[in-house]
Amino acid sequence: MTQDELLVLIYKKDEKAFTHLYDMYSKSLFAVINVLVKNREEAEDVLQDVFVKIWKNIDSYHESKGRFYTWILNIARNTSIDKLRSKNFNNSQKNLSSDNFVHLLDDSNKLVNKIDSIGIQEFVKKLKPKCIQIIDLLFFKGYTQQEASEELEIPLGTVKTHNRNCINDLRNYLKV
């Protein structure tokens, strides 16, 4: 089943689509969640929450705004971060190098996963050092903009401006 066929079934709330959705994406999403949460049982709970959120919020996904895989990956990442914050985890437990995070996405059995992860690290490395640092904190380590501001000891507005400019630079490299 292709991703487009799956999306049609999910929009129709076809029960078989949920099984296909889980089969296609559970391993890669679990890998990301498990690295962030660092506890297998809690990661399994988060994974279940993620699939429920995907199912319930499918109407908020718009193909024109990005890839489906990227959308569900963001749901997984944000749900994991919410879990960490609910347990009052400190930043040292969340810190991961972007190298570790990007390589988790490479599941040799799933072409969809490869498409979204191949070369991202190389594009990030082409950015200015300040951009690499900000993207690493905000997107790979799960920091809020306020936390990044405190970590880098720069004003919040500067973090927001750098983030916007760095994402635009990354879009230019990716030609998106």
CSV table of N, CA and C in Angstrom, one decimal:
chain,number,residue,atom,x,y,z
A,1,MET,N,0.9,-1.2,0.0
A,1,MET,CA,0.0,0.0,0.0
A,1,MET,C,0.9,1.2,0.0
A,2,THR,N,0.6,2.2,-0.9
A,2,THR,CA,1.4,3.4,-0.9
A,2,THR,C,0.9,4.4,0.1
A,3,GLN,N,1.7,5.4,0.4
A,3,GLN,CA,1.4,6.4,1.4
A,3,GLN,C,0.1,7.1,1.0
A,4,ASP,N,0.0,7.4,-0.3
A,4,ASP,CA,-1.2,8.2,-0.8
A,4,ASP,C,-2.5,7.3,-0.6
A,5,GLU,N,-2.4,6.0,-0.9
A,5,GLU,CA,-3.6,5.2,-0.6
A,5,GLU,C,-3.9,5.1,0.8
A,6,LEU,N,-2.9,5.0,1.7
A,6,LEU,CA,-3.1,5.0,3.1
A,6,LEU,C,-3.7,6.2,3.6
A,7,LEU,N,-3.3,7.4,3.1
A,7,LEU,CA,-3.9,8.6,3.6
A,7,LEU,C,-5.4,8.7,3.2
A,8,VAL,N,-5.8,8.2,2.0
A,8,VAL,CA,-7.2,8.2,1.6
A,8,VAL,C,-8.0,7.4,2.6
A,9,LEU,N,-7.5,6.2,3.0
A,9,LEU,CA,-8.2,5.4,4.0
A,9,LEU,C,-8.2,6.0,5.4
A,10,ILE,N,-7.1,6.6,5.8
A,10,ILE,CA,-7.1,7.3,7.1
A,10,ILE,C,-8.2,8.4,7.1
A,11,TYR,N,-8.2,9.2,6.1
A,11,TYR,CA,-9.2,10.3,6.0
A,11,TYR,C,-10.6,9.7,6.2
A,12,LYS,N,-10.8,8.5,5.6
A,12,LYS,CA,-12.2,7.9,5.7
A,12,LYS,C,-12.4,7.2,7.0
A,13,LYS,N,-11.3,7.1,7.8
A,13,LYS,CA,-11.3,6.5,9.1
A,13,LYS,C,-11.6,5.0,9.0
A,14,ASP,N,-11.0,4.4,7.9
A,14,ASP,CA,-11.1,3.0,7.7
A,14,ASP,C,-10.2,2.3,8.8
A,15,GLU,N,-10.8,1.3,9.5
A,15,GLU,CA,-10.0,0.7,10.6
A,15,GLU,C,-8.8,-0.1,10.1
A,16,LYS,N,-8.8,-0.6,8.9
A,16,LYS,CA,-7.7,-1.3,8.4
A,16,LYS,C,-6.5,-0.4,8.1
A,17,ALA,N,-6.8,0.9,7.9
A,17,ALA,CA,-5.8,1.9,7.7
A,17,ALA,C,-4.9,2.1,8.9
A,18,PHE,N,-5.5,2.0,10.1
A,18,PHE,CA,-4.8,2.1,11.3
A,18,PHE,C,-3.7,1.1,11.4
A,19,THR,N,-4.0,-0.2,11.1
A,19,THR,CA,-3.1,-1.3,11.1
A,19,THR,C,-1.9,-1.0,10.1
A,20,HIS,N,-2.3,-0.6,8.9
A,20,HIS,CA,-1.3,-0.3,7.9
A,20,HIS,C,-0.4,0.9,8.4
A,21,LEU,N,-1.0,1.9,8.9
A,21,LEU,CA,-0.3,3.1,9.4
A,21,LEU,C,0.8,2.6,10.5
A,22,TYR,N,0.3,1.8,11.4
A,22,TYR,CA,1.2,1.3,12.5
A,22,TYR,C,2.3,0.5,11.9
A,23,ASP,N,2.0,-0.4,11.0
A,23,ASP,CA,3.0,-1.3,10.4
A,23,ASP,C,4.1,-0.5,9.6
A,24,MET,N,3.6,0.5,9.0
A,24,MET,CA,4.6,1.3,8.1
A,24,MET,C,5.5,2.2,9.0
A,25,TYR,N,5.0,2.7,10.1
A,25,TYR,CA,5.8,3.8,10.8
A,25,TYR,C,6.2,3.5,12.2
A,26,SER,N,5.7,2.5,12.8
A,26,SER,CA,5.9,2.3,14.2
A,26,SER,C,7.4,2.1,14.6
A,27,LYS,N,8.1,1.4,13.8
A,27,LYS,CA,9.5,1.1,14.1
A,27,LYS,C,10.4,2.4,14.1
A,28,SER,N,10.2,3.2,13.1
A,28,SER,CA,11.0,4.4,13.0
A,28,SER,C,10.6,5.5,14.1
A,29,LEU,N,9.3,5.6,14.3
A,29,LEU,CA,8.8,6.5,15.3
A,29,LEU,C,9.2,6.0,16.7
A,30,PHE,N,9.1,4.7,17.0
A,30,PHE,CA,9.6,4.2,18.3
A,30,PHE,C,11.0,4.5,18.5
A,31,ALA,N,11.9,4.4,17.5
A,31,ALA,CA,13.3,4.6,17.6
A,31,ALA,C,13.5,6.1,18.1
A,32,VAL,N,12.8,7.0,17.5
A,32,VAL,CA,13.0,8.4,17.8
A,32,VAL,C,12.5,8.7,19.2
A,33,ILE,N,11.3,8.1,19.5
A,33,ILE,CA,10.7,8.3,20.9
A,33,ILE,C,11.6,7.7,21.9
A,34,ASN,N,12.1,6.5,21.7
A,34,ASN,CA,12.9,5.8,22.7
A,34,ASN,C,14.2,6.6,23.0
A,35,VAL,N,14.8,7.2,22.0
A,35,VAL,CA,16.0,7.9,22.2
A,35,VAL,C,15.7,9.2,23.1
A,36,LEU,N,14.6,9.8,22.9
A,36,LEU,CA,14.2,11.0,23.7
A,36,LEU,C,13.8,10.6,25.1
A,37,VAL,N,12.9,9.6,25.2
A,37,VAL,CA,12.4,9.3,26.5
A,37,VAL,C,13.3,8.4,27.3
A,38,LYS,N,14.1,7.6,26.7
A,38,LYS,CA,15.1,6.7,27.3
A,38,LYS,C,14.6,5.7,28.3
A,39,ASN,N,13.3,5.3,28.1
A,39,ASN,CA,12.7,4.3,28.9
A,39,ASN,C,11.7,3.6,28.0
A,40,ARG,N,12.0,2.3,27.8
A,40,ARG,CA,11.2,1.5,26.9
A,40,ARG,C,9.7,1.5,27.1
A,41,GLU,N,9.3,1.3,28.4
A,41,GLU,CA,7.9,1.2,28.7
A,41,GLU,C,7.2,2.6,28.4
A,42,GLU,N,7.9,3.7,28.9
A,42,GLU,CA,7.3,5.0,28.6
A,42,GLU,C,7.3,5.3,27.2
A,43,ALA,N,8.3,4.9,26.4
A,43,ALA,CA,8.4,5.1,25.0
A,43,ALA,C,7.2,4.4,24.3
A,44,GLU,N,6.9,3.2,24.7
A,44,GLU,CA,5.8,2.4,24.2
A,44,GLU,C,4.4,3.2,24.4
A,45,ASP,N,4.3,3.7,25.6
A,45,ASP,CA,3.1,4.5,25.9
A,45,ASP,C,3.0,5.8,25.0
A,46,VAL,N,4.2,6.4,24.9
A,46,VAL,CA,4.2,7.6,24.0
A,46,VAL,C,3.9,7.2,22.6
A,47,LEU,N,4.4,6.1,22.1
A,47,LEU,CA,4.1,5.7,20.7
A,47,LEU,C,2.6,5.4,20.5
A,48,GLN,N,2.0,4.9,21.5
A,48,GLN,CA,0.5,4.6,21.5
A,48,GLN,C,-0.2,6.0,21.4
A,49,ASP,N,0.2,6.9,22.2
A,49,ASP,CA,-0.4,8.3,22.2
A,49,ASP,C,-0.2,8.9,20.8
A,50,VAL,N,1.0,8.7,20.2
A,50,VAL,CA,1.3,9.3,19.0
A,50,VAL,C,0.3,8.8,17.9
A,51,PHE,N,0.1,7.5,17.8
A,51,PHE,CA,-0.8,7.0,16.8
A,51,PHE,C,-2.2,7.4,17.0
A,52,VAL,N,-2.6,7.6,18.3
A,52,VAL,CA,-4.0,8.1,18.5
A,52,VAL,C,-4.1,9.6,18.1
A,53,LYS,N,-3.0,10.4,18.3
A,53,LYS,CA,-3.0,11.8,17.9
A,53,LYS,C,-3.1,11.8,16.3
A,54,ILE,N,-2.3,11.0,15.7
A,54,ILE,CA,-2.3,11.0,14.2
A,54,ILE,C,-3.7,10.7,13.7
A,55,TRP,N,-4.3,9.6,14.3
A,55,TRP,CA,-5.6,9.2,13.8
A,55,TRP,C,-6.6,10.3,14.0
A,56,LYS,N,-6.6,10.9,15.2
A,56,LYS,CA,-7.6,11.9,15.5
A,56,LYS,C,-7.4,13.2,14.8
A,57,ASN,N,-6.2,13.6,14.5
A,57,ASN,CA,-5.8,14.9,14.0
A,57,ASN,C,-5.5,14.9,12.5
A,58,ILE,N,-5.8,13.8,11.8
A,58,ILE,CA,-5.4,13.7,10.4
A,58,ILE,C,-5.9,14.9,9.6
A,59,ASP,N,-7.0,15.4,10.0
A,59,ASP,CA,-7.6,16.6,9.2
A,59,ASP,C,-6.7,17.8,9.3
A,60,SER,N,-5.8,17.9,10.2
A,60,SER,CA,-4.9,19.0,10.3
A,60,SER,C,-3.7,18.8,9.5
A,61,TYR,N,-3.5,17.7,8.9
A,61,TYR,CA,-2.4,17.4,7.9
A,61,TYR,C,-2.7,18.0,6.6
A,62,HIS,N,-1.8,18.8,6.0
A,62,HIS,CA,-2.0,19.3,4.7
A,62,HIS,C,-0.8,19.0,3.9
A,63,GLU,N,-0.9,18.3,2.8
A,63,GLU,CA,0.2,17.9,2.0
A,63,GLU,C,1.0,19.1,1.5
A,64,SER,N,0.3,20.2,1.3
A,64,SER,CA,1.0,21.4,0.8
A,64,SER,C,2.0,22.0,1.8
A,65,LYS,N,1.9,21.6,3.0
A,65,LYS,CA,2.7,22.2,4.1
A,65,LYS,C,3.9,21.3,4.4
A,66,GLY,N,4.0,20.1,3.9
A,66,GLY,CA,5.1,19.2,4.1
A,66,GLY,C,4.7,17.7,3.9
A,67,ARG,N,5.7,16.9,4.1
A,67,ARG,CA,5.5,15.5,3.9
A,67,ARG,C,4.8,14.9,5.1
A,68,PHE,N,4.1,13.8,4.8
A,68,PHE,CA,3.3,13.1,5.9
A,68,PHE,C,4.3,12.6,7.0
A,69,TYR,N,5.4,12.0,6.5
A,69,TYR,CA,6.3,11.4,7.5
A,69,TYR,C,6.9,12.5,8.4
A,70,THR,N,7.2,13.7,7.8
A,70,THR,CA,7.7,14.8,8.7
A,70,THR,C,6.6,15.2,9.7
A,71,TRP,N,5.4,15.2,9.2
A,71,TRP,CA,4.3,15.6,10.1
A,71,TRP,C,4.2,14.6,11.3
A,72,ILE,N,4.2,13.3,11.0
A,72,ILE,CA,4.0,12.4,12.1
A,72,ILE,C,5.3,12.3,13.0
A,73,LEU,N,6.4,12.6,12.4
A,73,LEU,CA,7.7,12.6,13.2
A,73,LEU,C,7.6,13.8,14.1
A,74,ASN,N,7.1,14.9,13.7
A,74,ASN,CA,6.9,16.1,14.6
A,74,ASN,C,6.0,15.8,15.7
A,75,ILE,N,4.9,15.0,15.4
A,75,ILE,CA,4.0,14.6,16.5
A,75,ILE,C,4.7,13.7,17.5
A,76,ALA,N,5.5,12.8,17.0
A,76,ALA,CA,6.2,11.9,17.9
A,76,ALA,C,7.2,12.7,18.8
A,77,ARG,N,7.9,13.6,18.1
A,77,ARG,CA,8.9,14.4,18.9
A,77,ARG,C,8.2,15.2,19.9
A,78,ASN,N,7.2,15.9,19.5
A,78,ASN,CA,6.5,16.8,20.5
A,78,ASN,C,5.8,16.1,21.6
A,79,THR,N,5.3,14.9,21.3
A,79,THR,CA,4.6,14.1,22.3
A,79,THR,C,5.7,13.6,23.3
A,80,SER,N,6.9,13.2,22.8
A,80,SER,CA,8.0,12.8,23.6
A,80,SER,C,8.4,13.9,24.5
A,81,ILE,N,8.6,15.1,24.0
A,81,ILE,CA,9.0,16.2,24.8
A,81,ILE,C,8.0,16.6,25.8
A,82,ASP,N,6.7,16.5,25.5
A,82,ASP,CA,5.6,16.7,26.5
A,82,ASP,C,5.7,15.7,27.6
A,83,LYS,N,6.1,14.5,27.3
A,83,LYS,CA,6.2,13.4,28.3
A,83,LYS,C,7.4,13.7,29.2
A,84,LEU,N,8.5,14.2,28.6
A,84,LEU,CA,9.7,14.5,29.4
A,84,LEU,C,9.4,15.7,30.3
A,85,ARG,N,8.7,16.7,29.9
A,85,ARG,CA,8.4,17.8,30.7
A,85,ARG,C,7.4,17.5,31.8
A,86,SER,N,6.5,16.6,31.5
A,86,SER,CA,5.5,16.2,32.5
A,86,SER,C,6.2,15.5,33.7
A,87,LYS,N,7.3,14.9,33.4
A,87,LYS,CA,8.1,14.2,34.4
A,87,LYS,C,9.2,15.0,35.0
A,88,ASN,N,9.3,16.3,34.6
A,88,ASN,CA,10.3,17.2,35.1
A,88,ASN,C,11.7,16.7,34.8
A,89,PHE,N,11.9,16.2,33.6
A,89,PHE,CA,13.2,15.8,33.2
A,89,PHE,C,14.0,17.1,33.0
A,90,ASN,N,15.3,17.1,33.3
A,90,ASN,CA,16.1,18.2,33.1
A,90,ASN,C,16.8,18.1,31.7
A,91,ASN,N,17.4,19.2,31.2
A,91,ASN,CA,17.9,19.2,29.9
A,91,ASN,C,19.1,18.2,29.7
A,92,SER,N,19.8,17.9,30.7
A,92,SER,CA,20.9,17.0,30.5
A,92,SER,C,20.4,15.6,30.1
A,93,GLN,N,19.2,15.3,30.5
A,93,GLN,CA,18.6,14.0,30.1
A,93,GLN,C,18.1,14.0,28.6
A,94,LYS,N,17.9,15.2,28.1
A,94,LYS,CA,17.3,15.3,26.7
A,94,LYS,C,18.4,15.5,25.7
A,95,ASN,N,19.6,15.9,26.1
A,95,ASN,CA,20.6,16.3,25.2
A,95,ASN,C,21.1,15.1,24.3
A,96,LEU,N,21.0,15.3,23.0
A,96,LEU,CA,21.5,14.3,22.1
A,96,LEU,C,22.2,15.1,21.0
A,97,SER,N,23.2,14.4,20.4
A,97,SER,CA,23.8,15.1,19.3
A,97,SER,C,23.0,14.8,18.1
A,98,SER,N,23.0,15.8,17.1
A,98,SER,CA,22.2,15.6,15.9
A,98,SER,C,22.6,14.4,15.2
A,99,ASP,N,23.9,14.0,15.3
A,99,ASP,CA,24.4,12.8,14.6
A,99,ASP,C,23.6,11.6,15.0
A,100,ASN,N,23.4,11.4,16.3
A,100,ASN,CA,22.6,10.2,16.8
A,100,ASN,C,21.2,10.2,16.4
A,101,PHE,N,20.6,11.4,16.4
A,101,PHE,CA,19.2,11.5,16.0
A,101,PHE,C,18.9,11.2,14.5
A,102,VAL,N,19.7,11.8,13.7
A,102,VAL,CA,19.4,11.6,12.2
A,102,VAL,C,19.7,10.2,11.8
A,103,HIS,N,20.7,9.5,12.4
A,103,HIS,CA,20.9,8.1,11.9
A,103,HIS,C,19.8,7.2,12.4
A,104,LEU,N,19.1,7.5,13.4
A,104,LEU,CA,18.0,6.6,13.8
A,104,LEU,C,16.9,6.5,12.8
A,105,LEU,N,16.8,7.6,12.0
A,105,LEU,CA,15.7,7.6,11.0
A,105,LEU,C,16.0,6.6,9.8
A,106,ASP,N,17.2,6.2,9.7
A,106,ASP,CA,17.6,5.4,8.5
A,106,ASP,C,17.2,4.0,8.8
A,107,ASP,N,16.1,3.5,8.4
A,107,ASP,CA,15.7,2.2,8.5
A,107,ASP,C,15.7,1.6,7.1
A,108,SER,N,16.7,0.7,6.9
A,108,SER,CA,17.0,0.2,5.5
A,108,SER,C,15.8,-0.5,4.9
A,109,ASN,N,14.9,-0.9,5.7
A,109,ASN,CA,13.7,-1.6,5.1
A,109,ASN,C,12.6,-0.7,4.6
A,110,LYS,N,12.7,0.5,4.9
A,110,LYS,CA,11.6,1.4,4.5
A,110,LYS,C,12.1,2.6,3.7
A,111,LEU,N,11.7,2.6,2.4
A,111,LEU,CA,12.1,3.6,1.5
A,111,LEU,C,11.6,5.0,1.9
A,112,VAL,N,10.4,5.1,2.5
A,112,VAL,CA,9.8,6.3,2.9
A,112,VAL,C,10.7,7.0,4.0
A,113,ASN,N,11.2,6.2,4.9
A,113,ASN,CA,12.1,6.7,6.0
A,113,ASN,C,13.4,7.2,5.4
A,114,LYS,N,13.9,6.5,4.4
A,114,LYS,CA,15.2,6.9,3.8
A,114,LYS,C,15.1,8.2,3.0
A,115,ILE,N,13.9,8.4,2.4
A,115,ILE,CA,13.7,9.6,1.6
A,115,ILE,C,13.8,10.8,2.6
A,116,ASP,N,13.2,10.7,3.8
A,116,ASP,CA,13.2,11.8,4.7
A,116,ASP,C,14.4,12.0,5.5
A,117,SER,N,15.3,11.0,5.5
A,117,SER,CA,16.5,11.2,6.4
A,117,SER,C,17.8,11.3,5.6
A,118,ILE,N,17.8,10.8,4.4
A,118,ILE,CA,19.1,10.8,3.6
A,118,ILE,C,19.6,12.3,3.4
A,119,GLY,N,20.8,12.5,3.8
A,119,GLY,CA,21.4,13.8,3.5
A,119,GLY,C,21.0,15.0,4.4
A,120,ILE,N,20.1,14.8,5.3
A,120,ILE,CA,19.7,16.0,6.1
A,120,ILE,C,20.9,16.5,6.9
A,121,GLN,N,21.6,15.6,7.5
A,121,GLN,CA,22.8,16.0,8.3
A,121,GLN,C,23.8,16.7,7.4
A,122,GLU,N,24.0,16.3,6.2
A,122,GLU,CA,24.9,17.0,5.3
A,122,GLU,C,24.4,18.5,5.0
A,123,PHE,N,23.1,18.7,4.9
A,123,PHE,CA,22.6,20.0,4.6
A,123,PHE,C,22.8,20.9,5.9
A,124,VAL,N,22.5,20.3,7.1
A,124,VAL,CA,22.7,21.1,8.3
A,124,VAL,C,24.1,21.5,8.5
A,125,LYS,N,25.0,20.6,8.1
A,125,LYS,CA,26.5,20.9,8.3
A,125,LYS,C,26.9,22.1,7.4
A,126,LYS,N,26.2,22.3,6.3
A,126,LYS,CA,26.5,23.4,5.4
A,126,LYS,C,26.2,24.8,5.9
A,127,LEU,N,25.3,24.8,7.0
A,127,LEU,CA,24.9,26.1,7.6
A,127,LEU,C,26.0,26.7,8.4
A,128,LYS,N,25.8,28.0,8.7
A,128,LYS,CA,26.7,28.7,9.6
A,128,LYS,C,26.8,28.0,10.9
A,129,PRO,N,27.9,28.1,11.6
A,129,PRO,CA,28.0,27.5,12.9
A,129,PRO,C,26.9,27.9,13.9
A,130,LYS,N,26.5,29.2,13.9
A,130,LYS,CA,25.4,29.6,14.8
A,130,LYS,C,24.1,28.9,14.4
A,131,CYS,N,23.9,28.7,13.1
A,131,CYS,CA,22.7,28.0,12.7
A,131,CYS,C,22.7,26.5,13.1
A,132,ILE,N,23.9,25.9,13.0
A,132,ILE,CA,24.0,24.5,13.4
A,132,ILE,C,23.7,24.4,14.8
A,133,GLN,N,24.2,25.3,15.6
A,133,GLN,CA,24.0,25.3,17.1
A,133,GLN,C,22.5,25.5,17.4
A,134,ILE,N,21.9,26.4,16.8
A,134,ILE,CA,20.4,26.7,17.1
A,134,ILE,C,19.5,25.5,16.6
A,135,ILE,N,19.8,25.0,15.4
A,135,ILE,CA,19.0,23.9,14.9
A,135,ILE,C,19.2,22.7,15.8
A,136,ASP,N,20.4,22.4,16.2
A,136,ASP,CA,20.7,21.3,17.1
A,136,ASP,C,19.9,21.4,18.4
A,137,LEU,N,19.9,22.6,19.0
A,137,LEU,CA,19.2,22.8,20.3
A,137,LEU,C,17.7,22.7,20.1
A,138,LEU,N,17.1,23.4,19.1
A,138,LEU,CA,15.7,23.5,19.0
A,138,LEU,C,15.1,22.2,18.4
A,139,PHE,N,15.7,21.6,17.4
A,139,PHE,CA,15.0,20.5,16.7
A,139,PHE,C,15.6,19.1,17.1
A,140,PHE,N,16.8,19.0,17.5
A,140,PHE,CA,17.3,17.7,17.8
A,140,PHE,C,17.4,17.4,19.3
A,141,LYS,N,17.5,18.5,20.1
A,141,LYS,CA,17.6,18.3,21.5
A,141,LYS,C,16.3,18.6,22.2
A,142,GLY,N,15.4,19.2,21.5
A,142,GLY,CA,14.1,19.5,22.1
A,142,GLY,C,14.0,20.7,23.0
A,143,TYR,N,14.9,21.6,22.9
A,143,TYR,CA,14.8,22.9,23.7
A,143,TYR,C,13.7,23.8,23.2
A,144,THR,N,13.2,24.5,24.1
A,144,THR,CA,12.3,25.6,23.6
A,144,THR,C,13.1,26.8,23.2
A,145,GLN,N,12.6,27.8,22.6
A,145,GLN,CA,13.4,28.9,22.2
A,145,GLN,C,13.9,29.7,23.4
A,146,GLN,N,13.1,29.7,24.5
A,146,GLN,CA,13.5,30.3,25.7
A,146,GLN,C,14.7,29.6,26.3
A,147,GLU,N,14.6,28.3,26.3
A,147,GLU,CA,15.7,27.5,26.9
A,147,GLU,C,17.0,27.6,26.0
A,148,ALA,N,16.8,27.7,24.7
A,148,ALA,CA,18.0,27.9,23.8
A,148,ALA,C,18.6,29.3,24.1
A,149,SER,N,17.8,30.3,24.3
A,149,SER,CA,18.2,31.6,24.6
A,149,SER,C,19.1,31.6,25.9
A,150,GLU,N,18.6,30.9,26.9
A,150,GLU,CA,19.4,30.8,28.1
A,150,GLU,C,20.7,30.0,28.0
A,151,GLU,N,20.6,28.9,27.2
A,151,GLU,CA,21.8,28.1,27.0
A,151,GLU,C,22.9,28.9,26.2
A,152,LEU,N,22.5,29.6,25.2
A,152,LEU,CA,23.4,30.3,24.4
A,152,LEU,C,23.7,31.7,24.9
A,153,GLU,N,23.0,32.1,25.9
A,153,GLU,CA,23.2,33.4,26.6
A,153,GLU,C,23.0,34.6,25.6
A,154,ILE,N,21.9,34.5,24.8
A,154,ILE,CA,21.6,35.5,23.9
A,154,ILE,C,20.1,35.8,24.0
A,155,PRO,N,19.7,37.0,23.7
A,155,PRO,CA,18.2,37.4,23.8
A,155,PRO,C,17.3,36.5,23.1
A,156,LEU,N,16.1,36.3,23.6
A,156,LEU,CA,15.1,35.4,23.0
A,156,LEU,C,14.8,35.9,21.6
A,157,GLY,N,14.6,37.2,21.4
A,157,GLY,CA,14.3,37.7,20.0
A,157,GLY,C,15.4,37.3,19.0
A,158,THR,N,16.7,37.3,19.5
A,158,THR,CA,17.8,36.9,18.6
A,158,THR,C,17.7,35.4,18.2
A,159,VAL,N,17.3,34.6,19.2
A,159,VAL,CA,17.1,33.2,18.9
A,159,VAL,C,16.0,33.0,17.9
A,160,LYS,N,14.9,33.7,18.0
A,160,LYS,CA,13.8,33.6,17.1
A,160,LYS,C,14.2,34.0,15.7
A,161,THR,N,15.0,35.1,15.6
A,161,THR,CA,15.4,35.6,14.3
A,161,THR,C,16.4,34.7,13.7
A,162,HIS,N,17.4,34.2,14.4
A,162,HIS,CA,18.3,33.2,13.9
A,162,HIS,C,17.6,32.0,13.5
A,163,ASN,N,16.7,31.5,14.3
A,163,ASN,CA,16.0,30.3,13.9
A,163,ASN,C,15.2,30.4,12.6
A,164,ARG,N,14.5,31.5,12.4
A,164,ARG,CA,13.8,31.8,11.1
A,164,ARG,C,14.8,31.9,10.0
A,165,ASN,N,15.9,32.6,10.1
A,165,ASN,CA,16.9,32.8,9.1
A,165,ASN,C,17.6,31.4,8.7
A,166,CYS,N,17.9,30.7,9.8
A,166,CYS,CA,18.5,29.4,9.6
A,166,CYS,C,17.6,28.4,8.8
A,167,ILE,N,16.3,28.4,9.2
A,167,ILE,CA,15.4,27.5,8.5
A,167,ILE,C,15.2,27.9,7.1
A,168,ASN,N,15.2,29.2,6.8
A,168,ASN,CA,15.2,29.7,5.4
A,168,ASN,C,16.4,29.3,4.7
A,169,ASP,N,17.6,29.3,5.3
A,169,ASP,CA,18.8,28.9,4.7
A,169,ASP,C,18.7,27.4,4.3
A,170,LEU,N,18.2,26.6,5.3
A,170,LEU,CA,18.1,25.2,5.1
A,170,LEU,C,17.1,24.9,4.0
A,171,ARG,N,16.0,25.6,3.9
A,171,ARG,CA,15.1,25.5,2.8
A,171,ARG,C,15.7,25.8,1.5
A,172,ASN,N,16.6,26.8,1.4
A,172,ASN,CA,17.3,27.1,0.2
A,172,ASN,C,18.2,26.0,-0.2
A,173,TYR,N,18.9,25.4,0.7
A,173,TYR,CA,19.8,24.2,0.4
A,173,TYR,C,19.0,23.1,-0.1
A,174,LEU,N,17.8,22.9,0.5
A,174,LEU,CA,17.0,21.7,0.1
A,174,LEU,C,16.1,22.0,-1.1
A,175,LYS,N,16.0,23.3,-1.5
A,175,LYS,CA,15.2,23.8,-2.6
A,175,LYS,C,13.7,23.4,-2.4
A,176,VAL,N,13.3,23.7,-1.1
A,176,VAL,CA,11.9,23.4,-0.8
A,176,VAL,C,11.1,24.7,-0.8
